[in-house]
Amino acid sequence: SDNDHTTEGEPGALRTPIVAVLGHVDHGKTSLLDKIRGSAVHEGEAGAITQHIGSTAVPLDTISDIAGELVDPDDFDLPGLLYIDTPGHHSFSTLRSRGGALADIAILVVDVNDGFQPQTHEAMDILARTGTPFIVAANKIDTVPGWNPEPNRPSKVAIESQSDRVESDLNERLYEIIGQLSSKDISADMYWRVQDFQSNVGVVPVSAETGEGVPDLLTVLMGLSQRYMKDEMAIDVGGPAAGTVLEVKDTQGFGTTIDGVIYDGTIQANDTIVVGAKPNSIVTEVRALLQPKPLAEIRSDEEFEQVSEVAAAEGVKIAAPDLDDAMAGAPIRVVRDRDTSDVVDLVQQELADIEVSTDDDGLTVKADTLGSLEALVSTLEESEIPVMDASVGDVAPRDVRMAETASSSQEQSILAFNVDVLDDAQQLADQEDVRLFGHDVIYRLIEEYEEYVEEIEEAQQEQILENITRPARFKILPDHTFRQSDPAVVGVEVRGGLLRRNSNVVLFDGSTPDRVGSLKTIQDEGEDVDEARTGERVAVSIDGPTVGRQIKEGDELWVEIPEKHAKILEQELTEDISADEREVLSMYLDKHRNRDPFWGK
Ligand code: GDP
């Protein structure tokens, strides 16, 4: 290994805290990481930073070079900071609410122009849930109109040297962010006013463009780690390694490999390891431990070099057989001199602690990592949306087959968070009418699904309303008999409700309904129409009665509502019919219930 800080390799050593960078898309996560790396390379001599698999180590001396007088290396005994290189969802969702959390500390990046955005909220919720300490990098301070940049100086100094107008403009935006934090019950302030970083979140103004604020940012991170996480950084370097899977991917010449971060102990090239997977964890022999070659040595076909061991905290690519079912976010454990079955139990226990509970029926859910799966499923649970199957990985045909078995058509859907849909899965889904929803913001994903459910329910409601007999009463107008019988054709006025063609018509004699015939057509000023509403006068043809006998001018007629329909209208559809239809319905029910109190109940 090339991480040979003096405190490592001894018993009771302190490891490097692991830092994740989170925030909304385009708020500058990647730029900030690049800037930190760039500053480190710029400041230091060779070896100032070490590029690991999926992470970058910045040693204390380099941090101190960047931070200048802000950091005196003698005040610290943590070896530096290890940044997870994949910013955003992927890295934060491998942060888990239980079990070995990957990141010890986080930087939440917020664009000062944009404030809190959906992924900012989401990141914060997960940080709060996992209890991960974090600081806020209020980024892009250089974009405040009139900003006078001077690369790489501390932002506190930078802000003081701006004009009053620029300073107050920036302050306004910073207080906006502090306000948004406090509306989430997080007490925050500018970092230089924070005394106790454990109960207050420090806001560090930065520019990933000019490097302003980077010294302060590193200082605050280092201070926070040293002060509050020293105990957790004490590791048994010589012991069997514990780590977390960052990514599962193909590596040329090695097949399926895992990129992981080791946060405790040491992994050696001849170790047996257990990797969390479902339904059974993987027990396998390490074939090779790989790390990136130093830039100068990379030849086109060989990016990696084999190393004999890797100690916490570092990233490593592990090549071993049978890794296909490994999942991002899953634990990695070296067996060494323990019983394999004990270690398997340990890993299974840790997996079980990642709460992804499922129901007998419901949605099929996919996510990129165990952590994000847990977050997605628990959010669905809060929204009372049942989940039948939840797993990590791209949407595959078997997921479509699973979704098809859901009992309701709306639940024959797959919610996919931050993963791809394999071509054959897409095809099968189209063919089998399984709906696919994809998004990289959890609550947007759920929102899209809920909108779809609402659409379906509305359509179903419309369908039901279309097929159900609607209440209406109407009066035969005096001197408006156009035809006596076969069919009778009379002018009527709709007194309430919705009169539709092809309805049976009744006349009440007290509370006894008497079916007089069937209303076949409706004409409005000579034109055939399907329906007529309250107040409209139309001509109707009624098959059955003869005017002057069963019906006569001045009679009030009612559309006959089958008892079953009356019940559905009253119990399920009252909100979906108009007020005057409701009124007619209630009069109609009253008439029946005078005779039979339980009619339509
Ligand atoms: P990410 O999606 O959060 O990783 O955001 P990026 O790092 O890709 O940044 C998004 C855009 O904002 C890019 O065009 C960056 O150049 C720009 N950007 C990021 N940080 C700053 C900054 O501090 N100042 C300015 N002016 N632009 C920035």
Tab-separated table of N, CA, C and O in Angstrom, residues 433-534:
chain	number	residue	atom	x	y	z
A	433	ASP	N	-47.149	-4.703	-20.651
A	433	ASP	CA	-47.868	-3.570	-20.078
A	433	ASP	C	-47.472	-3.289	-18.635
A	433	ASP	O	-48.304	-2.921	-17.808
A	434	VAL	N	-46.207	-3.507	-18.330
A	434	VAL	CA	-45.700	-3.152	-17.004
A	434	VAL	C	-45.124	-1.735	-17.107
A	434	VAL	O	-44.350	-1.447	-18.010
A	435	ARG	N	-45.528	-0.863	-16.204
A	435	ARG	CA	-45.099	0.527	-16.254
A	435	ARG	C	-43.751	0.716	-15.591
A	435	ARG	O	-43.518	0.195	-14.507
A	436	LEU	N	-42.864	1.464	-16.221
A	436	LEU	CA	-41.559	1.745	-15.624
A	436	LEU	C	-41.468	3.213	-15.256
A	436	LEU	O	-41.772	4.076	-16.064
A	437	PHE	N	-41.051	3.470	-14.027
A	437	PHE	CA	-40.832	4.847	-13.588
A	437	PHE	C	-39.374	4.969	-13.168
A	437	PHE	O	-38.887	4.140	-12.405
A	438	GLY	N	-38.689	5.982	-13.678
A	438	GLY	CA	-37.282	6.158	-13.317
A	438	GLY	C	-37.011	7.604	-12.936
A	438	GLY	O	-37.555	8.518	-13.559
A	439	HIS	N	-36.228	7.806	-11.906
A	439	HIS	CA	-35.832	9.157	-11.532
A	439	HIS	C	-34.638	9.086	-10.601
A	439	HIS	O	-34.391	8.053	-10.007
A	440	ASP	N	-33.905	10.198	-10.476
A	440	ASP	CA	-32.790	10.173	-9.527
A	440	ASP	C	-33.072	11.052	-8.306
A	440	ASP	O	-32.159	11.405	-7.573
A	441	VAL	N	-34.322	11.406	-8.122
A	441	VAL	CA	-34.740	12.052	-6.879
A	441	VAL	C	-35.883	11.202	-6.324
A	441	VAL	O	-36.878	10.978	-7.021
A	442	ILE	N	-35.696	10.705	-5.094
A	442	ILE	CA	-36.660	9.744	-4.570
A	442	ILE	C	-38.073	10.298	-4.575
A	442	ILE	O	-39.009	9.662	-5.056
A	443	TYR	N	-38.223	11.509	-4.057
A	443	TYR	CA	-39.612	11.941	-3.931
A	443	TYR	C	-40.263	12.279	-5.263
A	443	TYR	O	-41.468	12.163	-5.422
A	444	ARG	N	-39.432	12.657	-6.265
A	444	ARG	CA	-39.976	12.857	-7.609
A	444	ARG	C	-40.470	11.540	-8.190
A	444	ARG	O	-41.511	11.478	-8.852
A	445	LEU	N	-39.675	10.508	-7.943
A	445	LEU	CA	-40.021	9.179	-8.440
A	445	LEU	C	-41.384	8.765	-7.880
A	445	LEU	O	-42.266	8.289	-8.597
A	446	ILE	N	-41.533	8.971	-6.578
A	446	ILE	CA	-42.786	8.578	-5.929
A	446	ILE	C	-43.927	9.470	-6.409
A	446	ILE	O	-45.036	9.003	-6.658
A	447	GLU	N	-43.627	10.756	-6.594
A	447	GLU	CA	-44.634	11.681	-7.090
A	447	GLU	C	-45.157	11.240	-8.460
A	447	GLU	O	-46.361	11.241	-8.707
A	448	GLU	N	-44.222	10.850	-9.338
A	448	GLU	CA	-44.633	10.426	-10.676
A	448	GLU	C	-45.550	9.214	-10.606
A	448	GLU	O	-46.541	9.121	-11.332
A	449	TYR	N	-45.205	8.300	-9.730
A	449	TYR	CA	-46.043	7.119	-9.582
A	449	TYR	C	-47.421	7.503	-9.029
A	449	TYR	O	-48.454	7.032	-9.504
A	450	GLU	N	-47.425	8.394	-8.043
A	450	GLU	CA	-48.707	8.778	-7.445
A	450	GLU	C	-49.609	9.502	-8.449
A	450	GLU	O	-50.822	9.312	-8.451
A	451	GLU	N	-48.971	10.309	-9.319
A	451	GLU	CA	-49.755	10.973	-10.360
A	451	GLU	C	-50.389	9.952	-11.294
A	451	GLU	O	-51.540	10.079	-11.707
A	452	TYR	N	-49.604	8.929	-11.612
A	452	TYR	CA	-50.105	7.874	-12.488
A	452	TYR	C	-51.285	7.145	-11.833
A	452	TYR	O	-52.309	6.896	-12.463
A	453	VAL	N	-51.141	6.833	-10.547
A	453	VAL	CA	-52.218	6.144	-9.833
A	453	VAL	C	-53.487	7.005	-9.839
A	453	VAL	O	-54.588	6.514	-10.071
A	454	GLU	N	-53.275	8.294	-9.639
A	454	GLU	CA	-54.420	9.203	-9.625
A	454	GLU	C	-55.123	9.201	-10.985
A	454	GLU	O	-56.349	9.125	-11.055
A	455	GLU	N	-54.311	9.249	-12.041
A	455	GLU	CA	-54.878	9.203	-13.393
A	455	GLU	C	-55.703	7.938	-13.598
A	455	GLU	O	-56.813	7.987	-14.115
A	456	ILE	N	-55.130	6.814	-13.199
A	456	ILE	CA	-55.831	5.544	-13.363
A	456	ILE	C	-57.135	5.558	-12.585
A	456	ILE	O	-58.192	5.176	-13.086
A	457	GLU	N	-57.053	6.058	-11.349
A	457	GLU	CA	-58.257	6.039	-10.512
A	457	GLU	C	-59.337	6.945	-11.090
A	457	GLU	O	-60.515	6.597	-11.100
A	458	GLU	N	-58.905	8.088	-11.623
A	458	GLU	CA	-59.877	8.983	-12.245
A	458	GLU	C	-60.528	8.317	-13.443
A	458	GLU	O	-61.739	8.400	-13.644
A	459	ALA	N	-59.700	7.653	-14.261
A	459	ALA	CA	-60.228	6.981	-15.449
A	459	ALA	C	-61.208	5.888	-15.043
A	459	ALA	O	-62.272	5.715	-15.660
A	460	GLN	N	-60.830	5.164	-13.974
A	460	GLN	CA	-61.722	4.089	-13.505
A	460	GLN	C	-63.036	4.672	-12.997
A	460	GLN	O	-64.110	4.143	-13.270
A	461	GLN	N	-62.933	5.772	-12.299
A	461	GLN	CA	-64.103	6.440	-11.760
A	461	GLN	C	-65.026	6.878	-12.897
A	461	GLN	O	-66.232	6.692	-12.848
A	462	GLU	N	-64.389	7.462	-13.927
A	462	GLU	CA	-65.171	7.898	-15.077
A	462	GLU	C	-65.882	6.730	-15.724
A	462	GLU	O	-67.033	6.826	-16.145
A	463	GLN	N	-65.137	5.634	-15.827
A	463	GLN	CA	-65.697	4.428	-16.428
A	463	GLN	C	-66.912	3.970	-15.616
A	463	GLN	O	-67.954	3.632	-16.174
A	464	ILE	N	-66.773	3.992	-14.307
A	464	ILE	CA	-67.874	3.560	-13.442
A	464	ILE	C	-69.054	4.506	-13.602
A	464	ILE	O	-70.202	4.079	-13.800
A	465	LEU	N	-68.763	5.800	-13.582
A	465	LEU	CA	-69.838	6.784	-13.710
A	465	LEU	C	-70.561	6.642	-15.043
A	465	LEU	O	-71.759	6.857	-15.148
A	466	GLU	N	-69.766	6.293	-16.063
A	466	GLU	CA	-70.338	6.106	-17.400
A	466	GLU	C	-71.353	4.967	-17.383
A	466	GLU	O	-72.379	5.023	-18.033
A	467	ASN	N	-71.041	3.942	-16.616
A	467	ASN	CA	-71.883	2.731	-16.654
A	467	ASN	C	-72.949	2.694	-15.582
A	467	ASN	O	-73.709	1.733	-15.485
A	468	ILE	N	-72.974	3.708	-14.760
A	468	ILE	CA	-73.937	3.659	-13.678
A	468	ILE	C	-75.116	4.565	-14.012
A	468	ILE	O	-74.952	5.580	-14.686
A	469	THR	N	-76.296	4.173	-13.576
A	469	THR	CA	-77.472	4.989	-13.836
A	469	THR	C	-77.425	6.237	-12.983
A	469	THR	O	-77.176	6.159	-11.779
A	470	ARG	N	-77.617	7.395	-13.630
A	470	ARG	CA	-77.504	8.651	-12.896
A	470	ARG	C	-78.894	9.149	-12.513
A	470	ARG	O	-79.857	8.976	-13.248
A	471	PRO	N	-79.005	9.771	-11.351
A	471	PRO	CA	-80.312	10.237	-10.899
A	471	PRO	C	-80.817	11.409	-11.753
A	471	PRO	O	-80.015	12.250	-12.151
A	472	ALA	N	-82.125	11.421	-12.004
A	472	ALA	CA	-82.745	12.559	-12.686
A	472	ALA	C	-84.242	12.530	-12.448
A	472	ALA	O	-84.849	11.453	-12.307
A	473	ARG	N	-84.832	13.706	-12.357
A	473	ARG	CA	-86.294	13.794	-12.358
A	473	ARG	C	-86.689	14.876	-13.350
A	473	ARG	O	-85.959	15.846	-13.563
A	474	PHE	N	-87.810	14.657	-13.993
A	474	PHE	CA	-88.231	15.597	-15.028
A	474	PHE	C	-89.751	15.633	-15.106
A	474	PHE	O	-90.435	14.701	-14.687
A	475	LYS	N	-90.258	16.736	-15.653
A	475	LYS	CA	-91.704	16.954	-15.641
A	475	LYS	C	-92.213	17.061	-17.075
A	475	LYS	O	-91.582	17.706	-17.928
A	476	ILE	N	-93.339	16.389	-17.362
A	476	ILE	CA	-93.931	16.511	-18.690
A	476	ILE	C	-94.637	17.866	-18.762
A	476	ILE	O	-95.460	18.213	-17.906
A	477	LEU	N	-94.251	18.648	-19.768
A	477	LEU	CA	-94.789	19.998	-19.880
A	477	LEU	C	-96.224	19.970	-20.429
A	477	LEU	O	-96.548	19.126	-21.279
A	478	PRO	N	-97.050	20.865	-19.935
A	478	PRO	CA	-98.412	20.923	-20.471
A	478	PRO	C	-98.405	21.301	-21.962
A	478	PRO	O	-97.528	22.059	-22.391
A	479	ASP	N	-99.324	20.760	-22.698
A	479	ASP	CA	-99.457	21.055	-24.140
A	479	ASP	C	-98.213	20.714	-24.943
A	479	ASP	O	-97.860	21.398	-25.895
A	480	HIS	N	-97.483	19.685	-24.509
A	480	HIS	CA	-96.279	19.301	-25.242
A	480	HIS	C	-96.293	17.815	-25.579
A	480	HIS	O	-95.275	17.149	-25.527
A	481	THR	N	-97.452	17.289	-25.905
A	481	THR	CA	-97.486	15.904	-26.347
A	481	THR	C	-97.376	15.907	-27.862
A	481	THR	O	-98.236	16.451	-28.561
A	482	PHE	N	-96.297	15.349	-28.370
A	482	PHE	CA	-96.079	15.342	-29.816
A	482	PHE	C	-96.565	14.045	-30.432
A	482	PHE	O	-96.801	13.960	-31.621
A	483	ARG	N	-96.663	13.029	-29.582
A	483	ARG	CA	-97.118	11.732	-30.061
A	483	ARG	C	-97.621	10.976	-28.851
A	483	ARG	O	-96.980	10.965	-27.795
A	484	GLN	N	-98.758	10.320	-29.012
A	484	GLN	CA	-99.440	9.692	-27.878
A	484	GLN	C	-98.713	8.425	-27.388
A	484	GLN	O	-98.523	8.221	-26.197
A	485	SER	N	-98.273	7.560	-28.368
A	485	SER	CA	-97.661	6.282	-27.965
A	485	SER	C	-96.841	5.664	-29.099
A	485	SER	O	-96.857	6.157	-30.221
A	486	ASP	N	-96.156	4.582	-28.738
A	486	ASP	CA	-95.319	3.782	-29.682
A	486	ASP	C	-94.344	4.597	-30.493
A	486	ASP	O	-94.338	4.484	-31.704
A	487	PRO	N	-93.420	5.251	-29.966
A	487	PRO	CA	-93.329	5.614	-28.549
A	487	PRO	C	-94.053	6.917	-28.280
A	487	PRO	O	-94.348	7.653	-29.216
A	488	ALA	N	-94.272	7.150	-27.009
A	488	ALA	CA	-94.825	8.449	-26.632
A	488	ALA	C	-93.720	9.488	-26.800
A	488	ALA	O	-92.570	9.222	-26.459
A	489	VAL	N	-94.061	10.656	-27.364
A	489	VAL	CA	-93.061	11.723	-27.493
A	489	VAL	C	-93.625	12.979	-26.834
A	489	VAL	O	-94.694	13.458	-27.232
A	490	VAL	N	-92.911	13.413	-25.791
A	490	VAL	CA	-93.407	14.551	-25.021
A	490	VAL	C	-92.289	15.559	-24.744
A	490	VAL	O	-91.114	15.200	-24.734
A	491	GLY	N	-92.689	16.805	-24.536
A	491	GLY	CA	-91.712	17.804	-24.104
A	491	GLY	C	-91.590	17.750	-22.590
A	491	GLY	O	-92.592	17.612	-21.884
A	492	VAL	N	-90.339	17.798	-22.089
A	492	VAL	CA	-90.136	17.729	-20.637
A	492	VAL	C	-89.168	18.814	-20.188
A	492	VAL	O	-88.388	19.336	-20.986
A	493	GLU	N	-89.214	19.112	-18.902
A	493	GLU	CA	-88.185	19.971	-18.318
A	493	GLU	C	-87.454	19.157	-17.258
A	493	GLU	O	-88.091	18.531	-16.405
A	494	VAL	N	-86.135	19.164	-17.341
A	494	VAL	CA	-85.356	18.426	-16.337
A	494	VAL	C	-85.371	19.255	-15.052
A	494	VAL	O	-84.956	20.406	-15.044
A	495	ARG	N	-85.866	18.660	-13.956
A	495	ARG	CA	-85.984	19.397	-12.701
A	495	ARG	C	-84.746	19.211	-11.819
A	495	ARG	O	-84.542	19.929	-10.857
A	496	GLY	N	-83.961	18.197	-12.171
A	496	GLY	CA	-82.745	17.966	-11.382
A	496	GLY	C	-82.041	16.716	-11.876
A	496	GLY	O	-82.686	15.798	-12.398
A	497	GLY	N	-80.696	16.699	-11.763
A	497	GLY	CA	-79.941	15.514	-12.121
A	497	GLY	C	-79.490	15.495	-13.564
A	497	GLY	O	-79.428	16.530	-14.224
A	498	LEU	N	-79.172	14.339	-14.032
A	498	LEU	CA	-78.647	14.150	-15.381
A	498	LEU	C	-79.506	13.110	-16.095
A	498	LEU	O	-79.493	11.925	-15.752
A	499	LEU	N	-80.262	13.584	-17.076
A	499	LEU	CA	-81.159	12.694	-17.821
A	499	LEU	C	-80.425	12.150	-19.031
A	499	LEU	O	-79.933	12.916	-19.859
A	500	ARG	N	-80.324	10.820	-19.114
A	500	ARG	CA	-79.610	10.209	-20.242
A	500	ARG	C	-80.530	9.280	-21.024
A	500	ARG	O	-81.516	8.759	-20.489
A	501	ARG	N	-80.155	9.080	-22.297
A	501	ARG	CA	-80.953	8.174	-23.144
A	501	ARG	C	-80.883	6.751	-22.586
A	501	ARG	O	-79.998	6.417	-21.804
A	502	ASN	N	-81.812	5.946	-23.073
A	502	ASN	CA	-81.831	4.531	-22.679
A	502	ASN	C	-81.928	4.333	-21.175
A	502	ASN	O	-81.172	3.551	-20.592
A	503	SER	N	-82.835	5.100	-20.554
A	503	SER	CA	-83.060	4.907	-19.118
A	503	SER	C	-84.486	4.434	-18.894
A	503	SER	O	-85.390	4.853	-19.617
A	504	ASN	N	-84.638	3.603	-17.898
A	504	ASN	CA	-86.006	3.261	-17.513
A	504	ASN	C	-86.594	4.410	-16.713
A	504	ASN	O	-85.872	5.098	-15.988
A	505	VAL	N	-87.917	4.571	-16.861
A	505	VAL	CA	-88.571	5.721	-16.239
A	505	VAL	C	-89.652	5.224	-15.286
A	505	VAL	O	-90.392	4.286	-15.607
A	506	VAL	N	-89.682	5.824	-14.086
A	506	VAL	CA	-90.721	5.432	-13.123
A	506	VAL	C	-91.528	6.659	-12.700
A	506	VAL	O	-91.072	7.793	-12.779
A	507	LEU	N	-92.701	6.351	-12.226
A	507	LEU	CA	-93.611	7.348	-11.685
A	507	LEU	C	-93.891	6.878	-10.271
A	507	LEU	O	-94.073	5.676	-10.049
A	508	PHE	N	-93.856	7.785	-9.318
A	508	PHE	CA	-94.143	7.333	-7.952
A	508	PHE	C	-95.598	7.578	-7.607
A	508	PHE	O	-96.127	8.662	-7.845
A	509	ASP	N	-96.184	6.514	-7.072
A	509	ASP	CA	-97.519	6.678	-6.504
A	509	ASP	C	-97.301	6.567	-5.008
A	509	ASP	O	-97.179	5.464	-4.471
A	510	GLY	N	-97.164	7.692	-4.337
A	510	GLY	CA	-96.710	7.672	-2.945
A	510	GLY	C	-95.272	7.230	-2.951
A	510	GLY	O	-94.436	7.836	-3.607
A	511	SER	N	-94.972	6.127	-2.249
A	511	SER	CA	-93.596	5.662	-2.282
A	511	SER	C	-93.456	4.415	-3.153
A	511	SER	O	-92.413	3.777	-3.160
A	512	THR	N	-94.504	4.080	-3.877
A	512	THR	CA	-94.412	2.902	-4.727
A	512	THR	C	-94.028	3.305	-6.145
A	512	THR	O	-94.742	4.050	-6.804
A	513	PRO	N	-92.842	2.830	-6.587
A	513	PRO	CA	-92.441	3.184	-7.937
A	513	PRO	C	-93.188	2.323	-8.961
A	513	PRO	O	-93.418	1.142	-8.725
A	514	ASP	N	-93.529	2.943	-10.036
A	514	ASP	CA	-94.242	2.236	-11.080
A	514	ASP	C	-93.503	2.462	-12.382
A	514	ASP	O	-93.428	3.595	-12.875
A	515	ARG	N	-92.913	1.426	-12.934
A	515	ARG	CA	-92.146	1.628	-14.158
A	515	ARG	C	-93.118	1.853	-15.306
A	515	ARG	O	-93.987	1.022	-15.581
A	516	VAL	N	-92.904	2.979	-15.981
A	516	VAL	CA	-93.847	3.304	-17.046
A	516	VAL	C	-93.275	3.058	-18.436
A	516	VAL	O	-94.011	3.034	-19.418
A	517	GLY	N	-91.990	2.874	-18.537
A	517	GLY	CA	-91.424	2.613	-19.855
A	517	GLY	C	-89.945	2.949	-19.901
A	517	GLY	O	-89.307	3.110	-18.864
A	518	SER	N	-89.450	3.032	-21.136
A	518	SER	CA	-88.020	3.246	-21.298
A	518	SER	C	-87.769	4.459	-22.187
A	518	SER	O	-88.267	4.512	-23.313
A	519	LEU	N	-86.981	5.392	-21.649
A	519	LEU	CA	-86.706	6.613	-22.391
A	519	LEU	C	-85.628	6.312	-23.433
A	519	LEU	O	-84.510	5.924	-23.092
A	520	LYS	N	-85.995	6.466	-24.729
A	520	LYS	CA	-85.076	6.031	-25.794
A	520	LYS	C	-84.228	7.149	-26.379
A	520	LYS	O	-83.028	6.982	-26.559
A	521	THR	N	-84.881	8.273	-26.696
A	521	THR	CA	-84.102	9.334	-27.335
A	521	THR	C	-84.407	10.672	-26.680
A	521	THR	O	-85.441	10.856	-26.046
A	522	ILE	N	-83.461	11.580	-26.867
A	522	ILE	CA	-83.632	12.956	-26.361
A	522	ILE	C	-83.336	13.896	-27.528
A	522	ILE	O	-82.325	13.717	-28.224
A	523	GLN	N	-84.220	14.835	-27.748
A	523	GLN	CA	-83.975	15.815	-28.805
A	523	GLN	C	-83.993	17.223	-28.225
A	523	GLN	O	-84.868	17.563	-27.431
A	524	ASP	N	-82.964	17.990	-28.614
A	524	ASP	CA	-82.884	19.384	-28.169
A	524	ASP	C	-82.962	20.234	-29.436
A	524	ASP	O	-82.047	20.188	-30.264
A	525	GLU	N	-84.033	20.950	-29.583
A	525	GLU	CA	-84.280	21.752	-30.789
A	525	GLU	C	-84.069	20.943	-32.056
A	525	GLU	O	-83.340	21.343	-32.977
A	526	GLY	N	-84.654	19.770	-32.075
A	526	GLY	CA	-84.620	18.947	-33.284
A	526	GLY	C	-83.379	18.089	-33.453
A	526	GLY	O	-83.298	17.241	-34.321
A	527	GLU	N	-82.368	18.303	-32.586
A	527	GLU	CA	-81.134	17.514	-32.692
A	527	GLU	C	-81.132	16.405	-31.649
A	527	GLU	O	-81.460	16.654	-30.485
A	528	ASP	N	-80.708	15.219	-32.066
A	528	ASP	CA	-80.553	14.138	-31.084
A	528	ASP	C	-79.403	14.466	-30.133
A	528	ASP	O	-78.321	14.845	-30.582
A	529	VAL	N	-79.632	14.332	-28.846
A	529	VAL	CA	-78.549	14.509	-27.864
A	529	VAL	C	-78.534	13.312	-26.918
A	529	VAL	O	-79.502	12.546	-26.844
A	530	ASP	N	-77.422	13.140	-26.206
A	530	ASP	CA	-77.277	11.989	-25.304
A	530	ASP	C	-77.855	12.264	-23.923
A	530	ASP	O	-78.258	11.345	-23.218
A	531	GLU	N	-77.831	13.550	-23.538
A	531	GLU	CA	-78.240	13.831	-22.173
A	531	GLU	C	-78.783	15.240	-22.049
A	531	GLU	O	-78.558	16.089	-22.926
A	532	ALA	N	-79.509	15.461	-20.961
A	532	ALA	CA	-79.998	16.813	-20.677
A	532	ALA	C	-79.848	17.064	-19.193
A	532	ALA	O	-79.949	16.142	-18.378
A	533	ARG	N	-79.562	18.349	-18.854
A	533	ARG	CA	-79.309	18.675	-17.451
A	533	ARG	C	-80.384	19.575	-16.873
A	533	ARG	O	-81.254	20.073	-17.596
A	534	THR	N	-80.256	19.787	-15.579
A	534	THR	CA	-81.223	20.595	-14.842
A	534	THR	C	-81.595	21.883	-15.580
A	534	THR	O	-80.706	22.608	-16.022
